[in-house]
Amino acid sequence: MVTTQAESVLRGSPYRADCPTRHILDRVGDRWTVLIVGALWDGNARFSELRRRIEGVSQKMLTQTLRGLERDGLVHRTVHPEVPVRVEYTLTEAGRTLREPLRALQEWAITHLGDVSASQEDYDHANRPLSDSTDRDK
Amino acid sequence: MVTTQAESVLRGSPYRADCPTRHILDRVGDRWTVLIVGALWDGNARFSELRRRIEGVSQKMLTQTLRGLERDGLVHRTVHPEVPVRVEYTLTEAGRTLREPLRALQEWAITHLGDVSASQEDYDHANRPLSDSTDRDK
DNA sequence: CAGCATCCTACTTGATACTG
DNA sequence: CAGTATCAAGTAGGATGCTG
């Protein structure tokens, strides 16, 4: 704990277990975070709207992730006290700045999807799983 | 399973549960992946070297993540059959292209760390956890 | 509608022991 | 040194039922 935190924050510090950037990466790395930011890309959306847009997200995870994003100041939550409650979510200023790096990442993913899949097949083919000695293709 | 995969790969598809970009995001979002790529930033490293650089990673997780990265074609593994075996890891061409988006992300994290922490404190202060009515600061 | 609380499973991770 | 194998434990996440 004698490490120079101030300096360590600026460079390769995430290797230190206590580095706070890890928390950020955890949040960003979260599957739903990325998708939610994407779903709020161009404007606001209500809860049920997000739920519909993001296929496969459970109500629990959506709520949970949104709360986390709100806590981190990346998403703003507005409650309209109407008869059936209406809640709208928007990206905050900070949240909008996150779109860029995430977009870059997604773009990378799309670009390299093919290569990765191909590599995986090669790998799986080379390192035969647990099949018996007969060389049958799966 | 009647969805048009080909098309869905090209745009906002990650919202579809079956979209393969999710797998990529899972990999990228992985805590250790980011750190390993960072550790291999400028050159190669041996197993034990990585283990030392990346504080907090268990031998199992390191192996596992490296295997995953190798399978995805992002990291290359070279075994030197010397007396005490020596294994070196390097980023592949594809792996190197990943550095940029990851660097952007890390930069974002560093830049916004303060804001996020501040926001978290505000949030936690506003939404008092489960303390009793007395307003004692924890 | 939007969300909270509870239960319960399944995957992830760590610790430990052993090997080429 | 660089792993593999195994087991125990923690946690994320889904399903369900209830509420302002």
Tab-separated table of C-alpha atoms (C1' of nucleotides) in Angstrom:
chain	number	residue	atom	x	y	z
A	1	MET	CA	0.000	0.000	0.000
A	2	VAL	CA	2.965	2.274	-0.402
A	3	THR	CA	2.382	2.617	-4.094
A	4	THR	CA	2.091	6.073	-5.516
A	5	GLN	CA	-1.578	6.055	-6.305
A	6	ALA	CA	-1.568	9.367	-8.082
A	7	GLU	CA	0.930	8.168	-10.604
A	8	SER	CA	-0.354	4.672	-10.819
A	9	VAL	CA	-3.741	5.867	-11.918
A	10	LEU	CA	-2.295	7.417	-14.986
A	11	ARG	CA	-0.704	4.390	-16.532
A	12	GLY	CA	-0.548	0.644	-16.339
A	13	SER	CA	-2.071	0.590	-12.929
A	14	PRO	CA	-5.048	-1.650	-13.501
A	15	TYR	CA	-2.686	-4.471	-12.826
A	16	ARG	CA	-2.781	-3.495	-9.217
A	17	ALA	CA	-5.759	-5.229	-7.758
A	18	ASP	CA	-6.855	-2.153	-5.892
A	19	CYS	CA	-6.977	0.068	-8.926
A	20	PRO	CA	-10.336	1.742	-9.276
A	21	THR	CA	-10.299	1.556	-13.042
A	22	ARG	CA	-11.127	-2.073	-12.557
A	23	HIS	CA	-14.503	-1.165	-11.277
A	24	ILE	CA	-15.132	0.890	-14.343
A	25	LEU	CA	-14.063	-1.920	-16.576
A	26	ASP	CA	-16.346	-4.237	-14.702
A	27	ARG	CA	-19.242	-1.949	-15.373
A	28	VAL	CA	-18.356	-1.402	-18.987
A	29	GLY	CA	-17.626	-5.029	-19.509
A	30	ASP	CA	-21.039	-5.910	-18.290
A	31	ARG	CA	-23.069	-7.422	-21.065
A	32	TRP	CA	-26.187	-5.392	-20.370
A	33	THR	CA	-24.451	-2.095	-19.826
A	34	VAL	CA	-23.217	-2.062	-23.371
A	35	LEU	CA	-26.584	-2.988	-24.741
A	36	ILE	CA	-28.437	-0.443	-22.659
A	37	VAL	CA	-26.138	2.357	-23.670
A	38	GLY	CA	-26.689	1.243	-27.212
A	39	ALA	CA	-30.432	1.223	-26.785
A	40	LEU	CA	-30.330	4.749	-25.405
A	41	TRP	CA	-28.035	5.799	-28.181
A	42	ASP	CA	-30.363	8.221	-29.848
A	43	GLY	CA	-32.709	9.510	-27.225
A	44	ASN	CA	-34.669	8.292	-24.273
A	45	ALA	CA	-36.705	5.212	-23.672
A	46	ARG	CA	-39.069	3.859	-21.083
A	47	PHE	CA	-38.467	0.798	-19.046
A	48	SER	CA	-40.698	-1.541	-20.975
A	49	GLU	CA	-39.332	-0.138	-24.186
A	50	LEU	CA	-35.807	-1.064	-23.206
A	51	ARG	CA	-36.984	-4.430	-22.141
A	52	ARG	CA	-38.431	-5.025	-25.556
A	53	ARG	CA	-35.449	-3.668	-27.430
A	54	ILE	CA	-32.914	-5.674	-25.545
A	55	GLU	CA	-33.862	-9.200	-26.232
A	56	GLY	CA	-33.133	-11.628	-23.507
A	57	VAL	CA	-32.752	-9.239	-20.625
A	58	SER	CA	-34.769	-10.119	-17.571
A	59	GLN	CA	-36.670	-7.503	-15.665
A	60	LYS	CA	-34.337	-7.999	-12.773
A	61	MET	CA	-31.168	-7.512	-14.736
A	62	LEU	CA	-32.546	-4.508	-16.550
A	63	THR	CA	-33.544	-2.819	-13.328
A	64	GLN	CA	-30.308	-3.733	-11.667
A	65	THR	CA	-28.131	-2.535	-14.487
A	66	LEU	CA	-30.082	0.669	-14.896
A	67	ARG	CA	-29.691	1.361	-11.196
A	68	GLY	CA	-25.998	0.808	-11.480
A	69	LEU	CA	-25.727	3.116	-14.437
A	70	GLU	CA	-27.774	5.706	-12.638
A	71	ARG	CA	-25.563	5.429	-9.600
A	72	ASP	CA	-22.525	5.884	-11.779
A	73	GLY	CA	-24.080	8.962	-13.272
A	74	LEU	CA	-24.225	7.569	-16.772
A	75	VAL	CA	-27.963	7.326	-17.073
A	76	HIS	CA	-30.662	9.678	-15.917
A	77	ARG	CA	-33.985	8.439	-14.647
A	78	THR	CA	-37.164	10.478	-14.814
A	79	VAL	CA	-40.369	9.400	-13.161
A	80	HIS	CA	-43.559	10.849	-14.559
A	81	PRO	CA	-46.143	10.549	-11.793
A	82	GLU	CA	-49.029	9.794	-14.062
A	83	VAL	CA	-51.732	7.237	-13.568
A	84	PRO	CA	-49.831	4.268	-14.844
A	85	VAL	CA	-46.363	5.339	-13.840
A	86	ARG	CA	-44.094	6.227	-16.700
A	87	VAL	CA	-40.343	6.159	-16.290
A	88	GLU	CA	-37.943	7.448	-18.864
A	89	TYR	CA	-34.254	6.824	-19.144
A	90	THR	CA	-31.668	8.944	-20.905
A	91	LEU	CA	-27.933	9.019	-21.151
A	92	THR	CA	-26.353	11.736	-19.076
A	93	GLU	CA	-23.573	13.886	-20.430
A	94	ALA	CA	-21.050	11.411	-19.078
A	95	GLY	CA	-23.050	8.564	-20.487
A	96	ARG	CA	-22.923	10.091	-23.921
A	97	THR	CA	-19.156	10.306	-23.805
A	98	LEU	CA	-19.120	6.582	-23.227
A	99	ARG	CA	-20.831	5.915	-26.503
A	100	GLU	CA	-17.735	6.559	-28.523
A	101	PRO	CA	-15.410	3.983	-26.959
A	102	LEU	CA	-18.229	1.495	-26.879
A	103	ARG	CA	-19.014	2.076	-30.493
A	104	ALA	CA	-15.371	1.524	-31.336
A	105	LEU	CA	-15.462	-1.723	-29.463
A	106	GLN	CA	-18.600	-2.895	-31.142
A	107	GLU	CA	-17.153	-1.996	-34.481
A	108	TRP	CA	-14.088	-4.029	-33.683
A	109	ALA	CA	-16.322	-6.922	-32.727
A	110	ILE	CA	-18.217	-6.758	-35.983
A	111	THR	CA	-15.081	-6.417	-38.031
A	112	HIS	CA	-13.290	-9.328	-36.468
A	113	LEU	CA	-16.180	-11.637	-35.921
A	114	GLY	CA	-15.270	-13.727	-38.894
A	115	ASP	CA	-11.626	-14.059	-37.999
A	116	VAL	CA	-12.433	-15.004	-34.460
A	117	SER	CA	-14.947	-17.627	-35.448
A	118	ALA	CA	-12.545	-19.098	-37.967
A	119	SER	CA	-9.775	-19.180	-35.424
A	120	GLN	CA	-12.022	-20.900	-32.975
A	121	GLU	CA	-12.880	-23.606	-35.425
A	122	ASP	CA	-9.246	-24.177	-36.236
A	123	TYR	CA	-8.405	-24.352	-32.596
A	124	ASP	CA	-11.188	-26.748	-31.792
A	125	HIS	CA	-10.254	-28.894	-34.709
A	126	ALA	CA	-6.592	-29.046	-33.766
A	127	ASN	CA	-7.127	-29.698	-30.103
A	128	ARG	CA	-9.580	-32.508	-30.476
A	129	PRO	CA	-11.968	-32.378	-27.516
A	130	LEU	CA	-12.645	-35.699	-25.850
A	131	SER	CA	-13.780	-37.800	-28.746
A	132	ASP	CA	-12.342	-41.277	-29.105
A	133	SER	CA	-9.444	-42.041	-31.403
A	134	THR	CA	-11.572	-42.394	-34.506
A	135	ASP	CA	-11.283	-39.260	-36.582
A	136	ARG	CA	-14.925	-38.554	-37.117
A	137	ASP	CA	-15.868	-34.956	-37.725
A	138	LYS	CA	-18.514	-33.812	-35.322
B	1	MET	CA	-34.281	-19.814	-35.251
B	2	VAL	CA	-35.673	-18.332	-38.420
B	3	THR	CA	-33.897	-15.016	-37.973
B	4	THR	CA	-31.778	-13.741	-40.796
B	5	GLN	CA	-28.366	-14.147	-39.256
B	6	ALA	CA	-26.498	-12.619	-42.134
B	7	GLU	CA	-28.311	-9.337	-41.849
B	8	SER	CA	-28.461	-9.253	-38.111
B	9	VAL	CA	-24.699	-9.341	-37.895
B	10	LEU	CA	-24.330	-6.080	-39.685
B	11	ARG	CA	-26.206	-3.627	-37.503
B	12	GLY	CA	-27.923	-3.056	-34.189
B	13	SER	CA	-28.251	-6.736	-33.819
B	14	PRO	CA	-26.631	-7.297	-30.463
B	15	TYR	CA	-30.079	-6.774	-29.072
B	16	ARG	CA	-31.001	-10.074	-30.546
B	17	ALA	CA	-29.996	-12.671	-28.051
B	18	ASP	CA	-28.435	-14.901	-30.649
B	19	CYS	CA	-26.138	-12.273	-32.063
B	20	PRO	CA	-22.546	-13.423	-32.143
B	21	THR	CA	-21.174	-10.021	-31.276
B	22	ARG	CA	-22.327	-10.777	-27.791
B	23	HIS	CA	-19.723	-13.424	-27.516
B	24	ILE	CA	-17.085	-10.945	-28.504
B	25	LEU	CA	-18.317	-8.455	-25.986
B	26	ASP	CA	-18.263	-11.145	-23.371
B	27	ARG	CA	-14.665	-11.853	-24.119
B	28	VAL	CA	-13.668	-8.238	-24.269
B	29	GLY	CA	-15.664	-7.401	-21.224
B	30	ASP	CA	-13.840	-10.025	-19.301
B	31	ARG	CA	-11.778	-8.461	-16.578
B	32	TRP	CA	-8.672	-10.503	-17.281
B	33	THR	CA	-8.794	-10.212	-21.046
B	34	VAL	CA	-8.352	-6.484	-20.852
B	35	LEU	CA	-5.512	-6.796	-18.410
B	36	ILE	CA	-3.740	-9.480	-20.366
B	37	VAL	CA	-3.907	-7.559	-23.577
B	38	GLY	CA	-2.554	-4.621	-21.670
B	39	ALA	CA	0.251	-6.678	-20.231
B	40	LEU	CA	1.204	-7.881	-23.692
B	41	TRP	CA	0.963	-4.377	-24.991
B	42	ASP	CA	4.584	-3.943	-25.898
B	43	GLY	CA	5.956	-7.339	-26.645
B	44	ASN	CA	5.782	-10.851	-25.359
B	45	ALA	CA	5.798	-12.289	-21.895
B	46	ARG	CA	6.059	-15.654	-20.272
B	47	PHE	CA	3.385	-17.215	-18.181
B	48	SER	CA	4.898	-16.480	-14.814
B	49	GLU	CA	5.727	-13.004	-15.960
B	50	LEU	CA	2.098	-12.301	-16.741
B	51	ARG	CA	1.097	-13.754	-13.453
B	52	ARG	CA	3.361	-11.356	-11.678
B	53	ARG	CA	2.332	-8.345	-13.713
B	54	ILE	CA	-1.349	-8.907	-13.308
B	55	GLU	CA	-1.919	-8.691	-9.636
B	56	GLY	CA	-4.692	-10.785	-8.288
B	57	VAL	CA	-5.082	-13.197	-11.149
B	58	SER	CA	-5.078	-16.823	-10.142
B	59	GLN	CA	-3.084	-19.334	-12.099
B	60	LYS	CA	-6.281	-20.958	-13.199
B	61	MET	CA	-7.881	-17.795	-14.513
B	62	LEU	CA	-4.717	-16.775	-16.275
B	63	THR	CA	-4.448	-20.096	-18.038
B	64	GLN	CA	-8.109	-20.146	-18.847
B	65	THR	CA	-8.203	-16.647	-20.226
B	66	LEU	CA	-5.043	-17.157	-22.232
B	67	ARG	CA	-6.529	-20.289	-23.751
B	68	GLY	CA	-9.620	-18.385	-24.664
B	69	LEU	CA	-7.617	-15.616	-26.250
B	70	GLU	CA	-5.542	-18.135	-28.126
B	71	ARG	CA	-8.649	-19.870	-29.340
B	72	ASP	CA	-10.018	-16.570	-30.535
B	73	GLY	CA	-6.791	-15.926	-32.381
B	74	LEU	CA	-5.897	-12.873	-30.373
B	75	VAL	CA	-2.889	-14.267	-28.593
B	76	HIS	CA	-0.157	-16.517	-29.840
B	77	ARG	CA	1.440	-19.128	-27.649
B	78	THR	CA	4.956	-20.413	-28.177
B	79	VAL	CA	6.367	-23.320	-26.264
B	80	HIS	CA	10.143	-23.506	-26.001
B	81	PRO	CA	10.954	-27.125	-25.228
B	82	GLU	CA	13.854	-26.368	-22.956
B	83	VAL	CA	14.677	-27.992	-19.691
B	84	PRO	CA	12.337	-26.010	-17.544
B	85	VAL	CA	9.654	-25.381	-20.085
B	86	ARG	CA	9.356	-21.819	-21.236
B	87	VAL	CA	6.161	-20.497	-22.761
B	88	GLU	CA	5.867	-17.130	-24.351
B	89	TYR	CA	2.744	-15.239	-25.215
B	90	THR	CA	2.340	-12.512	-27.797
B	91	LEU	CA	-0.508	-10.621	-29.313
B	92	THR	CA	-1.390	-11.759	-32.794
B	93	GLU	CA	-2.123	-9.314	-35.545
B	94	ALA	CA	-5.791	-9.385	-34.605
B	95	GLY	CA	-4.887	-9.009	-30.986
B	96	ARG	CA	-2.929	-5.903	-31.725
B	97	THR	CA	-5.889	-4.310	-33.450
B	98	LEU	CA	-7.808	-4.816	-30.268
B	99	ARG	CA	-5.432	-2.658	-28.322
B	100	GLU	CA	-6.803	0.542	-29.754
B	101	PRO	CA	-10.438	0.190	-28.694
B	102	LEU	CA	-9.328	-1.149	-25.348
B	103	ARG	CA	-6.997	1.746	-24.849
B	104	ALA	CA	-9.824	4.136	-25.648
B	105	LEU	CA	-11.947	2.420	-23.074
B	106	GLN	CA	-9.286	2.534	-20.443
B	107	GLU	CA	-8.713	6.168	-21.178
B	108	TRP	CA	-12.384	6.825	-20.739
B	109	ALA	CA	-12.279	5.001	-17.440
B	110	ILE	CA	-9.374	7.052	-16.192
B	111	THR	CA	-10.918	10.289	-17.349
B	112	HIS	CA	-14.282	9.686	-15.780
B	113	LEU	CA	-13.226	7.905	-12.659
B	114	GLY	CA	-13.691	11.008	-10.571
B	115	ASP	CA	-17.123	11.840	-11.905
B	116	VAL	CA	-18.312	8.308	-11.441
B	117	SER	CA	-17.084	8.081	-7.881
B	118	ALA	CA	-18.645	11.408	-7.053
B	119	SER	CA	-21.922	10.359	-8.598
B	120	GLN	CA	-21.871	7.157	-6.623
B	121	GLU	CA	-21.418	9.001	-3.386
B	122	ASP	CA	-24.258	11.350	-4.191
B	123	TYR	CA	-26.460	8.453	-5.073
B	124	ASP	CA	-25.649	6.493	-1.974
B	125	HIS	CA	-26.166	9.554	0.137
B	126	ALA	CA	-29.542	10.339	-1.387
B	127	ASN	CA	-30.874	6.818	-1.267
B	128	ARG	CA	-29.995	6.071	2.291
B	129	PRO	CA	-29.296	2.341	2.576
B	130	LEU	CA	-30.833	0.647	5.587
B	131	SER	CA	-29.654	2.822	8.422
B	132	ASP	CA	-32.186	3.910	11.015
B	133	SER	CA	-33.700	7.369	11.021
B	134	THR	CA	-30.767	8.981	12.803
B	135	ASP	CA	-28.647	10.807	10.277
B	136	ARG	CA	-25.279	9.447	11.242
B	137	ASP	CA	-22.703	9.338	8.513
B	138	LYS	CA	-21.249	5.920	8.227
C	1	DC	C1'	-46.343	0.243	-15.736
C	2	DA	C1'	-42.273	-0.201	-13.285
C	3	DG	C1'	-40.215	-2.298	-9.848
C	4	DC	C1'	-39.051	-4.866	-5.378
C	5	DA	C1'	-38.430	-9.218	-2.636
C	6	DT	C1'	-37.599	-14.061	-2.434
C	7	DC	C1'	-36.090	-18.379	-3.732
C	8	DC	C1'	-33.242	-21.382	-6.219
C	9	DT	C1'	-30.082	-22.997	-9.831
C	10	DA	C1'	-25.990	-22.829	-12.532
C	11	DC	C1'	-21.936	-20.938	-13.840
C	12	DT	C1'	-17.695	-18.683	-12.291
C	13	DT	C1'	-13.771	-18.466	-9.492
C	14	DG	C1'	-10.418	-19.716	-5.961
C	15	DA	C1'	-7.775	-23.051	-3.335
C	16	DT	C1'	-5.385	-27.213	-3.418
C	17	DA	C1'	-2.869	-31.100	-5.107
C	18	DC	C1'	-0.528	-33.372	-8.838
C	19	DT	C1'	2.364	-33.773	-13.559
C	20	DG	C1'	5.342	-33.439	-18.097
D	1	DC	C1'	8.089	-23.755	-15.239
D	2	DA	C1'	3.669	-24.128	-16.905
D	3	DG	C1'	0.332	-26.120	-16.622
D	4	DT	C1'	-4.057	-29.940	-15.587
D	5	DA	C1'	-7.577	-31.864	-12.456
D	6	DT	C1'	-10.656	-31.649	-8.725
D	7	DC	C1'	-13.450	-29.852	-5.242
D	8	DA	C1'	-15.662	-26.207	-2.444
D	9	DA	C1'	-17.760	-21.702	-2.267
D	10	DG	C1'	-19.466	-17.427	-3.858
D	11	DT	C1'	-22.275	-14.999	-6.998
D	12	DA	C1'	-24.839	-13.805	-11.041
D	13	DG	C1'	-28.956	-14.517	-12.971
D	14	DG	C1'	-33.763	-16.374	-13.946
D	15	DA	C1'	-38.512	-17.483	-12.365
D	16	DT	C1'	-42.155	-16.194	-9.616
D	17	DG	C1'	-45.275	-13.480	-6.823
D	18	DC	C1'	-46.545	-8.986	-4.939
D	19	DT	C1'	-47.109	-3.600	-4.844
D	20	DG	C1'	-47.647	1.792	-5.550
